JSON list of C-alpha atoms in Angstrom, two decimals:
[
{"chain": "L", "resi": 215, "resn": "MET", "atom": "CA", "xyz": [-29.72, -19.04, 34.81]},
{"chain": "L", "resi": 216, "resn": "TRP", "atom": "CA", "xyz": [-32.84, -21.26, 34.66]},
{"chain": "L", "resi": 217, "resn": "ILE", "atom": "CA", "xyz": [-34.66, -18.53, 32.67]},
{"chain": "L", "resi": 218, "resn": "GLY", "atom": "CA", "xyz": [-32.08, -18.93, 29.94]},
{"chain": "L", "resi": 219, "resn": "ALA", "atom": "CA", "xyz": [-32.59, -22.76, 29.82]},
{"chain": "L", "resi": 220, "resn": "VAL", "atom": "CA", "xyz": [-36.40, -22.32, 29.65]},
{"chain": "L", "resi": 221, "resn": "LEU", "atom": "CA", "xyz": [-36.07, -19.80, 26.74]},
{"chain": "L", "resi": 222, "resn": "ALA", "atom": "CA", "xyz": [-33.69, -22.05, 24.96]},
{"chain": "L", "resi": 223, "resn": "VAL", "atom": "CA", "xyz": [-36.17, -24.97, 25.22]},
{"chain": "L", "resi": 224, "resn": "LEU", "atom": "CA", "xyz": [-39.06, -22.72, 24.05]},
{"chain": "L", "resi": 225, "resn": "ALA", "atom": "CA", "xyz": [-37.14, -21.35, 21.13]},
{"chain": "L", "resi": 226, "resn": "ALA", "atom": "CA", "xyz": [-36.17, -24.94, 20.00]},
{"chain": "L", "resi": 227, "resn": "SER", "atom": "CA", "xyz": [-39.79, -26.09, 20.33]},
{"chain": "L", "resi": 228, "resn": "CYS", "atom": "CA", "xyz": [-41.04, -23.19, 18.11]},
{"chain": "L", "resi": 229, "resn": "GLN", "atom": "CA", "xyz": [-38.66, -24.05, 15.23]},
{"chain": "L", "resi": 230, "resn": "ARG", "atom": "CA", "xyz": [-40.78, -26.94, 13.91]},
{"chain": "L", "resi": 231, "resn": "PRO", "atom": "CA", "xyz": [-44.33, -28.11, 14.05]},
{"chain": "L", "resi": 232, "resn": "ALA", "atom": "CA", "xyz": [-44.92, -30.83, 16.70]},
{"chain": "L", "resi": 233, "resn": "ALA", "atom": "CA", "xyz": [-44.32, -34.25, 15.30]},
{"chain": "L", "resi": 234, "resn": "THR", "atom": "CA", "xyz": [-47.64, -35.68, 16.35]},
{"chain": "L", "resi": 235, "resn": "PRO", "atom": "CA", "xyz": [-49.16, -38.63, 14.36]},
{"chain": "L", "resi": 236, "resn": "SER", "atom": "CA", "xyz": [-51.74, -37.33, 11.82]},
{"chain": "L", "resi": 237, "resn": "THR", "atom": "CA", "xyz": [-53.49, -40.71, 11.43]},
{"chain": "L", "resi": 238, "resn": "SER", "atom": "CA", "xyz": [-54.85, -43.06, 13.96]},
{"chain": "L", "resi": 239, "resn": "TYR", "atom": "CA", "xyz": [-56.74, -46.41, 13.54]},
{"chain": "L", "resi": 240, "resn": "ASP", "atom": "CA", "xyz": [-59.37, -48.05, 15.68]},
{"chain": "L", "resi": 241, "resn": "PRO", "atom": "CA", "xyz": [-58.95, -51.80, 16.99]},
{"chain": "L", "resi": 242, "resn": "ALA", "atom": "CA", "xyz": [-60.46, -53.01, 13.67]},
{"chain": "L", "resi": 243, "resn": "GLY", "atom": "CA", "xyz": [-57.98, -51.22, 11.54]},
{"chain": "L", "resi": 244, "resn": "LYS", "atom": "CA", "xyz": [-60.30, -48.57, 10.32]},
{"chain": "L", "resi": 245, "resn": "LEU", "atom": "CA", "xyz": [-59.01, -44.95, 9.91]},
{"chain": "L", "resi": 246, "resn": "VAL", "atom": "CA", "xyz": [-60.24, -42.50, 12.47]},
{"chain": "L", "resi": 247, "resn": "LEU", "atom": "CA", "xyz": [-61.16, -39.00, 10.96]},
{"chain": "L", "resi": 248, "resn": "PRO", "atom": "CA", "xyz": [-58.18, -36.83, 11.93]},
{"chain": "L", "resi": 249, "resn": "ALA", "atom": "CA", "xyz": [-59.18, -34.43, 14.79]},
{"chain": "L", "resi": 250, "resn": "GLY", "atom": "CA", "xyz": [-58.48, -30.74, 14.13]},
{"chain": "L", "resi": 251, "resn": "TYR", "atom": "CA", "xyz": [-57.56, -31.12, 10.53]},
{"chain": "L", "resi": 252, "resn": "ARG", "atom": "CA", "xyz": [-58.94, -27.58, 10.00]},
{"chain": "L", "resi": 253, "resn": "SER", "atom": "CA", "xyz": [-55.93, -26.28, 11.92]},
{"chain": "L", "resi": 254, "resn": "TRP", "atom": "CA", "xyz": [-53.57, -28.06, 9.47]},
{"chain": "L", "resi": 255, "resn": "VAL", "atom": "CA", "xyz": [-51.80, -26.38, 6.69]},
{"chain": "L", "resi": 256, "resn": "TYR", "atom": "CA", "xyz": [-54.31, -25.29, 3.98]},
{"chain": "L", "resi": 257, "resn": "LEU", "atom": "CA", "xyz": [-53.27, -26.08, 0.45]},
{"chain": "L", "resi": 258, "resn": "THR", "atom": "CA", "xyz": [-56.09, -24.88, -1.85]},
{"chain": "L", "resi": 259, "resn": "SER", "atom": "CA", "xyz": [-59.75, -24.72, -2.65]},
{"chain": "L", "resi": 260, "resn": "GLY", "atom": "CA", "xyz": [-61.60, -25.74, -5.80]},
{"chain": "L", "resi": 261, "resn": "ILE", "atom": "CA", "xyz": [-65.17, -25.14, -6.80]},
{"chain": "L", "resi": 262, "resn": "ASP", "atom": "CA", "xyz": [-67.45, -27.56, -8.70]},
{"chain": "L", "resi": 263, "resn": "MET", "atom": "CA", "xyz": [-64.49, -29.71, -9.80]},
{"chain": "L", "resi": 264, "resn": "SER", "atom": "CA", "xyz": [-65.09, -33.12, -11.31]},
{"chain": "L", "resi": 265, "resn": "TYR", "atom": "CA", "xyz": [-62.67, -35.47, -12.88]},
{"chain": "L", "resi": 266, "resn": "ARG", "atom": "CA", "xyz": [-65.40, -37.10, -15.07]},
{"chain": "L", "resi": 267, "resn": "LYS", "atom": "CA", "xyz": [-66.44, -35.76, -18.40]},
{"chain": "L", "resi": 268, "resn": "ASP", "atom": "CA", "xyz": [-69.96, -37.17, -17.92]},
{"chain": "L", "resi": 269, "resn": "ALA", "atom": "CA", "xyz": [-70.38, -35.64, -14.44]},
{"chain": "L", "resi": 270, "resn": "PRO", "atom": "CA", "xyz": [-73.90, -34.49, -13.79]},
{"chain": "L", "resi": 271, "resn": "THR", "atom": "CA", "xyz": [-74.57, -30.79, -13.66]},
{"chain": "L", "resi": 272, "resn": "ARG", "atom": "CA", "xyz": [-75.08, -29.39, -10.15]},
{"chain": "L", "resi": 273, "resn": "THR", "atom": "CA", "xyz": [-77.80, -27.13, -9.08]},
{"chain": "L", "resi": 274, "resn": "THR", "atom": "CA", "xyz": [-75.58, -25.64, -6.18]},
{"chain": "L", "resi": 275, "resn": "SER", "atom": "CA", "xyz": [-71.82, -25.16, -6.02]},
{"chain": "L", "resi": 276, "resn": "VAL", "atom": "CA", "xyz": [-69.52, -27.40, -4.00]},
{"chain": "L", "resi": 277, "resn": "PHE", "atom": "CA", "xyz": [-66.28, -26.14, -2.62]},
{"chain": "L", "resi": 278, "resn": "ASP", "atom": "CA", "xyz": [-63.32, -28.48, -1.90]},
{"chain": "L", "resi": 279, "resn": "ASN", "atom": "CA", "xyz": [-60.74, -27.46, 0.65]},
{"chain": "L", "resi": 280, "resn": "VAL", "atom": "CA", "xyz": [-57.49, -29.48, 1.00]},
{"chain": "L", "resi": 281, "resn": "PHE", "atom": "CA", "xyz": [-55.52, -29.61, 4.23]},
{"chain": "L", "resi": 282, "resn": "VAL", "atom": "CA", "xyz": [-52.29, -31.46, 5.02]},
{"chain": "L", "resi": 283, "resn": "ASP", "atom": "CA", "xyz": [-50.76, -32.35, 8.36]},
{"chain": "L", "resi": 284, "resn": "PRO", "atom": "CA", "xyz": [-48.00, -29.83, 9.41]},
{"chain": "L", "resi": 285, "resn": "PRO", "atom": "CA", "xyz": [-45.09, -32.29, 9.87]},
{"chain": "L", "resi": 286, "resn": "SER", "atom": "CA", "xyz": [-45.59, -33.61, 6.41]},
{"chain": "L", "resi": 287, "resn": "TYR", "atom": "CA", "xyz": [-45.94, -30.20, 4.86]},
{"chain": "L", "resi": 288, "resn": "ALA", "atom": "CA", "xyz": [-42.61, -29.12, 6.51]},
{"chain": "L", "resi": 289, "resn": "ARG", "atom": "CA", "xyz": [-40.81, -32.29, 5.21]},
{"chain": "L", "resi": 290, "resn": "PHE", "atom": "CA", "xyz": [-42.43, -31.57, 1.71]},
{"chain": "L", "resi": 291, "resn": "LEU", "atom": "CA", "xyz": [-40.85, -28.06, 1.77]},
{"chain": "L", "resi": 292, "resn": "GLU", "atom": "CA", "xyz": [-37.42, -29.52, 2.35]},
{"chain": "L", "resi": 293, "resn": "THR", "atom": "CA", "xyz": [-37.52, -32.47, -0.11]},
{"chain": "L", "resi": 294, "resn": "GLY", "atom": "CA", "xyz": [-40.34, -31.83, -2.72]},
{"chain": "L", "resi": 295, "resn": "HIS", "atom": "CA", "xyz": [-41.84, -35.24, -1.90]},
{"chain": "L", "resi": 296, "resn": "TRP", "atom": "CA", "xyz": [-44.60, -36.14, 0.57]},
{"chain": "L", "resi": 297, "resn": "PRO", "atom": "CA", "xyz": [-43.11, -38.23, 3.25]},
{"chain": "L", "resi": 298, "resn": "GLU", "atom": "CA", "xyz": [-44.43, -41.59, 4.60]},
{"chain": "L", "resi": 299, "resn": "GLY", "atom": "CA", "xyz": [-47.33, -40.90, 6.81]},
{"chain": "L", "resi": 300, "resn": "THR", "atom": "CA", "xyz": [-48.54, -37.89, 4.98]},
{"chain": "L", "resi": 301, "resn": "THR", "atom": "CA", "xyz": [-52.28, -37.19, 5.48]},
{"chain": "L", "resi": 302, "resn": "LEU", "atom": "CA", "xyz": [-54.31, -35.03, 3.16]},
{"chain": "L", "resi": 303, "resn": "VAL", "atom": "CA", "xyz": [-57.97, -34.13, 3.93]},
{"chain": "L", "resi": 304, "resn": "LEU", "atom": "CA", "xyz": [-60.36, -32.96, 1.30]},
{"chain": "L", "resi": 305, "resn": "GLU", "atom": "CA", "xyz": [-63.34, -31.24, 2.85]},
{"chain": "L", "resi": 306, "resn": "GLN", "atom": "CA", "xyz": [-66.42, -30.44, 0.75]},
{"chain": "L", "resi": 307, "resn": "ARG", "atom": "CA", "xyz": [-68.87, -27.68, 1.56]},
{"chain": "L", "resi": 308, "resn": "SER", "atom": "CA", "xyz": [-71.92, -26.57, -0.21]},
{"chain": "L", "resi": 309, "resn": "GLY", "atom": "CA", "xyz": [-71.92, -23.10, -1.77]},
{"chain": "L", "resi": 310, "resn": "ALA", "atom": "CA", "xyz": [-74.30, -20.25, -2.17]},
{"chain": "L", "resi": 311, "resn": "ASP", "atom": "CA", "xyz": [-74.55, -17.32, -4.57]},
{"chain": "L", "resi": 312, "resn": "HIS", "atom": "CA", "xyz": [-76.91, -15.10, -2.57]},
{"chain": "L", "resi": 313, "resn": "GLY", "atom": "CA", "xyz": [-76.88, -14.15, 1.06]},
{"chain": "L", "resi": 314, "resn": "SER", "atom": "CA", "xyz": [-76.02, -11.19, 3.26]},
{"chain": "L", "resi": 315, "resn": "ILE", "atom": "CA", "xyz": [-74.57, -8.60, 0.88]},
{"chain": "L", "resi": 316, "resn": "VAL", "atom": "CA", "xyz": [-73.46, -10.90, -1.88]},
{"chain": "L", "resi": 317, "resn": "HIS", "atom": "CA", "xyz": [-74.97, -10.20, -5.23]},
{"chain": "L", "resi": 318, "resn": "LYS", "atom": "CA", "xyz": [-72.26, -11.76, -7.49]},
{"chain": "L", "resi": 319, "resn": "GLY", "atom": "CA", "xyz": [-69.89, -14.77, -7.05]},
{"chain": "L", "resi": 320, "resn": "ALA", "atom": "CA", "xyz": [-70.28, -17.68, -4.62]},
{"chain": "L", "resi": 321, "resn": "PHE", "atom": "CA", "xyz": [-69.24, -18.47, -1.09]},
{"chain": "L", "resi": 322, "resn": "GLN", "atom": "CA", "xyz": [-68.98, -21.52, 1.19]},
{"chain": "L", "resi": 323, "resn": "ASN", "atom": "CA", "xyz": [-72.13, -22.12, 3.08]},
{"chain": "L", "resi": 324, "resn": "GLY", "atom": "CA", "xyz": [-73.19, -24.55, 5.72]},
{"chain": "L", "resi": 325, "resn": "ASP", "atom": "CA", "xyz": [-71.88, -27.78, 7.07]},
{"chain": "L", "resi": 326, "resn": "VAL", "atom": "CA", "xyz": [-69.42, -30.15, 5.68]},
{"chain": "L", "resi": 327, "resn": "ILE", "atom": "CA", "xyz": [-71.11, -32.31, 3.16]},
{"chain": "L", "resi": 328, "resn": "GLY", "atom": "CA", "xyz": [-68.17, -34.80, 2.31]},
{"chain": "L", "resi": 329, "resn": "LEU", "atom": "CA", "xyz": [-64.87, -35.71, 3.74]},
{"chain": "L", "resi": 330, "resn": "GLU", "atom": "CA", "xyz": [-62.16, -37.68, 1.95]},
{"chain": "L", "resi": 331, "resn": "VAL", "atom": "CA", "xyz": [-58.63, -38.60, 3.30]},
{"chain": "L", "resi": 332, "resn": "HIS", "atom": "CA", "xyz": [-55.54, -39.63, 1.28]},
{"chain": "L", "resi": 333, "resn": "VAL", "atom": "CA", "xyz": [-52.85, -41.31, 3.45]},
{"chain": "L", "resi": 334, "resn": "LYS", "atom": "CA", "xyz": [-49.34, -42.32, 2.32]},
{"chain": "L", "resi": 335, "resn": "ASP", "atom": "CA", "xyz": [-48.73, -45.62, 4.20]},
{"chain": "L", "resi": 336, "resn": "ALA", "atom": "CA", "xyz": [-46.75, -48.20, 2.15]},
{"chain": "L", "resi": 337, "resn": "ALA", "atom": "CA", "xyz": [-46.95, -50.76, 4.92]},
{"chain": "L", "resi": 338, "resn": "ARG", "atom": "CA", "xyz": [-50.77, -50.74, 4.70]},
{"chain": "L", "resi": 339, "resn": "PHE", "atom": "CA", "xyz": [-50.93, -49.98, 1.01]},
{"chain": "L", "resi": 340, "resn": "PRO", "atom": "CA", "xyz": [-47.93, -51.85, -0.67]},
{"chain": "L", "resi": 341, "resn": "ALA", "atom": "CA", "xyz": [-47.24, -50.63, -4.21]},
{"chain": "L", "resi": 342, "resn": "SER", "atom": "CA", "xyz": [-47.55, -54.16, -5.46]},
{"chain": "L", "resi": 343, "resn": "THR", "atom": "CA", "xyz": [-51.36, -53.77, -4.84]},
{"chain": "L", "resi": 344, "resn": "TYR", "atom": "CA", "xyz": [-52.06, -50.10, -4.38]},
{"chain": "L", "resi": 345, "resn": "PRO", "atom": "CA", "xyz": [-50.34, -47.75, -6.91]},
{"chain": "L", "resi": 346, "resn": "ASP", "atom": "CA", "xyz": [-47.79, -45.53, -5.21]},
{"chain": "L", "resi": 347, "resn": "GLY", "atom": "CA", "xyz": [-48.51, -46.60, -1.55]},
{"chain": "L", "resi": 348, "resn": "TRP", "atom": "CA", "xyz": [-51.47, -44.36, -0.84]},
{"chain": "L", "resi": 349, "resn": "GLY", "atom": "CA", "xyz": [-54.90, -45.23, 0.65]},
{"chain": "L", "resi": 350, "resn": "PHE", "atom": "CA", "xyz": [-58.07, -43.44, 0.09]},
{"chain": "L", "resi": 351, "resn": "TYR", "atom": "CA", "xyz": [-60.88, -43.17, 2.61]},
{"chain": "L", "resi": 352, "resn": "SER", "atom": "CA", "xyz": [-64.42, -41.51, 2.49]},
{"chain": "L", "resi": 353, "resn": "PHE", "atom": "CA", "xyz": [-66.04, -40.36, 5.59]},
{"chain": "L", "resi": 354, "resn": "ASP", "atom": "CA", "xyz": [-69.85, -40.34, 5.09]},
{"chain": "L", "resi": 355, "resn": "ASP", "atom": "CA", "xyz": [-70.78, -40.29, 8.78]},
{"chain": "L", "resi": 356, "resn": "ARG", "atom": "CA", "xyz": [-67.47, -39.27, 10.38]},
{"chain": "L", "resi": 357, "resn": "GLN", "atom": "CA", "xyz": [-67.17, -42.74, 11.96]},
{"chain": "L", "resi": 358, "resn": "PRO", "atom": "CA", "xyz": [-63.92, -44.88, 11.45]},
{"chain": "L", "resi": 359, "resn": "THR", "atom": "CA", "xyz": [-63.84, -46.19, 8.01]},
{"chain": "L", "resi": 360, "resn": "SER", "atom": "CA", "xyz": [-61.90, -48.67, 5.84]},
{"chain": "L", "resi": 361, "resn": "ALA", "atom": "CA", "xyz": [-59.96, -47.76, 2.75]},
{"chain": "L", "resi": 362, "resn": "PHE", "atom": "CA", "xyz": [-61.28, -48.20, -0.71]},
{"chain": "L", "resi": 363, "resn": "GLY", "atom": "CA", "xyz": [-60.14, -51.47, -2.18]},
{"chain": "L", "resi": 364, "resn": "PRO", "atom": "CA", "xyz": [-57.30, -51.37, -4.65]},
{"chain": "L", "resi": 365, "resn": "LYS", "atom": "CA", "xyz": [-59.59, -51.56, -7.69]},
{"chain": "L", "resi": 366, "resn": "ALA", "atom": "CA", "xyz": [-61.30, -48.28, -6.90]},
{"chain": "L", "resi": 367, "resn": "ASP", "atom": "CA", "xyz": [-61.03, -45.65, -9.75]},
{"chain": "L", "resi": 368, "resn": "CYS", "atom": "CA", "xyz": [-59.23, -43.12, -7.44]},
{"chain": "L", "resi": 369, "resn": "TYR", "atom": "CA", "xyz": [-55.97, -45.13, -7.36]},
{"chain": "L", "resi": 370, "resn": "ASP", "atom": "CA", "xyz": [-55.48, -45.33, -11.09]},
{"chain": "L", "resi": 371, "resn": "CYS", "atom": "CA", "xyz": [-56.69, -41.74, -11.62]},
{"chain": "L", "resi": 372, "resn": "HIS", "atom": "CA", "xyz": [-54.22, -40.32, -9.05]},
{"chain": "L", "resi": 373, "resn": "HIS", "atom": "CA", "xyz": [-51.33, -42.61, -10.41]},
{"chain": "L", "resi": 374, "resn": "ASP", "atom": "CA", "xyz": [-52.12, -41.55, -14.02]},
{"chain": "L", "resi": 375, "resn": "HIS", "atom": "CA", "xyz": [-52.77, -37.83, -13.46]},
{"chain": "L", "resi": 376, "resn": "GLY", "atom": "CA", "xyz": [-51.11, -36.77, -10.19]},
{"chain": "L", "resi": 377, "resn": "ALA", "atom": "CA", "xyz": [-48.48, -34.16, -10.89]},
{"chain": "L", "resi": 378, "resn": "LEU", "atom": "CA", "xyz": [-46.50, -34.90, -7.68]},
{"chain": "L", "resi": 379, "resn": "ASP", "atom": "CA", "xyz": [-46.32, -38.12, -5.66]},
{"chain": "L", "resi": 380, "resn": "SER", "atom": "CA", "xyz": [-49.74, -39.25, -6.93]},
{"chain": "L", "resi": 381, "resn": "THR", "atom": "CA", "xyz": [-51.37, -36.07, -5.71]},
{"chain": "L", "resi": 382, "resn": "PHE", "atom": "CA", "xyz": [-53.12, -33.47, -7.73]},
{"chain": "L", "resi": 383, "resn": "ALA", "atom": "CA", "xyz": [-50.42, -30.84, -7.08]},
{"chain": "L", "resi": 384, "resn": "GLN", "atom": "CA", "xyz": [-51.46, -29.27, -10.38]},
{"chain": "L", "resi": 385, "resn": "PHE", "atom": "CA", "xyz": [-54.39, -27.78, -8.38]},
{"chain": "L", "resi": 386, "resn": "TYR", "atom": "CA", "xyz": [-52.28, -26.62, -5.45]},
{"chain": "L", "resi": 387, "resn": "PRO", "atom": "CA", "xyz": [-50.75, -23.33, -6.48]},
{"chain": "L", "resi": 388, "resn": "THR", "atom": "CA", "xyz": [-48.42, -23.16, -3.39]},
{"chain": "L", "resi": 389, "resn": "ILE", "atom": "CA", "xyz": [-47.18, -26.69, -3.88]},
{"chain": "L", "resi": 390, "resn": "LEU", "atom": "CA", "xyz": [-46.50, -26.79, -7.57]},
{"chain": "L", "resi": 391, "resn": "PRO", "atom": "CA", "xyz": [-43.62, -24.32, -7.59]},
{"chain": "L", "resi": 392, "resn": "VAL", "atom": "CA", "xyz": [-41.93, -26.35, -4.75]},
{"chain": "L", "resi": 393, "resn": "GLY", "atom": "CA", "xyz": [-42.06, -29.43, -6.79]},
{"chain": "L", "resi": 394, "resn": "ALA", "atom": "CA", "xyz": [-40.78, -27.61, -9.86]},
{"chain": "L", "resi": 395, "resn": "ALA", "atom": "CA", "xyz": [-37.92, -26.14, -8.00]},
{"chain": "L", "resi": 396, "resn": "LYS", "atom": "CA", "xyz": [-36.99, -29.46, -6.42]},
{"chain": "L", "resi": 397, "resn": "GLY", "atom": "CA", "xyz": [-37.48, -31.35, -9.67]},
{"chain": "L", "resi": 398, "resn": "THR", "atom": "CA", "xyz": [-40.04, -33.70, -8.20]},
{"chain": "L", "resi": 399, "resn": "LEU", "atom": "CA", "xyz": [-42.99, -33.20, -10.58]},
{"chain": "L", "resi": 400, "resn": "SER", "atom": "CA", "xyz": [-44.09, -36.26, -12.38]},
{"chain": "L", "resi": 401, "resn": "GLY", "atom": "CA", "xyz": [-44.88, -34.53, -15.79]},
{"chain": "L", "resi": 402, "resn": "ARG", "atom": "CA", "xyz": [-48.38, -35.90, -15.56]},
{"chain": "L", "resi": 403, "resn": "GLU", "atom": "CA", "xyz": [-51.43, -33.74, -15.43]}
]
């Protein structure tokens, strides 16, 4: 009889991702880089992307990999909106075009060279000051960090061009169809 109860508990726990907080802050209110973000849901990769027309030409490629915390992803699939507390991590890695047996194309190479985090938290980022209730963070040294101020370019750019909930879903091929089906796309690109 107890085996049936244990199996029922195990089956119930496998139905949804564990609802663990994806973000934590140090005593000074700085965001701590989310541990284990690489085991989160992978959304997309880009290569050599820039949102500025006058961006300098790079001599080596940079890959962007985007991850979202599992509970937020599960809720997104249900509603077509990113829920409060959503955390997206953009990881940048350098690229190479020669190595091992590669003679054409490019691959990700080496250590992480940049980390940015996008957190939906209307209490910390009220829409009256921060467009859409999101905060942006950059982790240069992986130490806890403060969000960019509300005048940083990233806020207006995401608000003006984000295809879904102020995120660049237009570059996330697995997310865009969900937003289209749920009718939650902003019509911005």
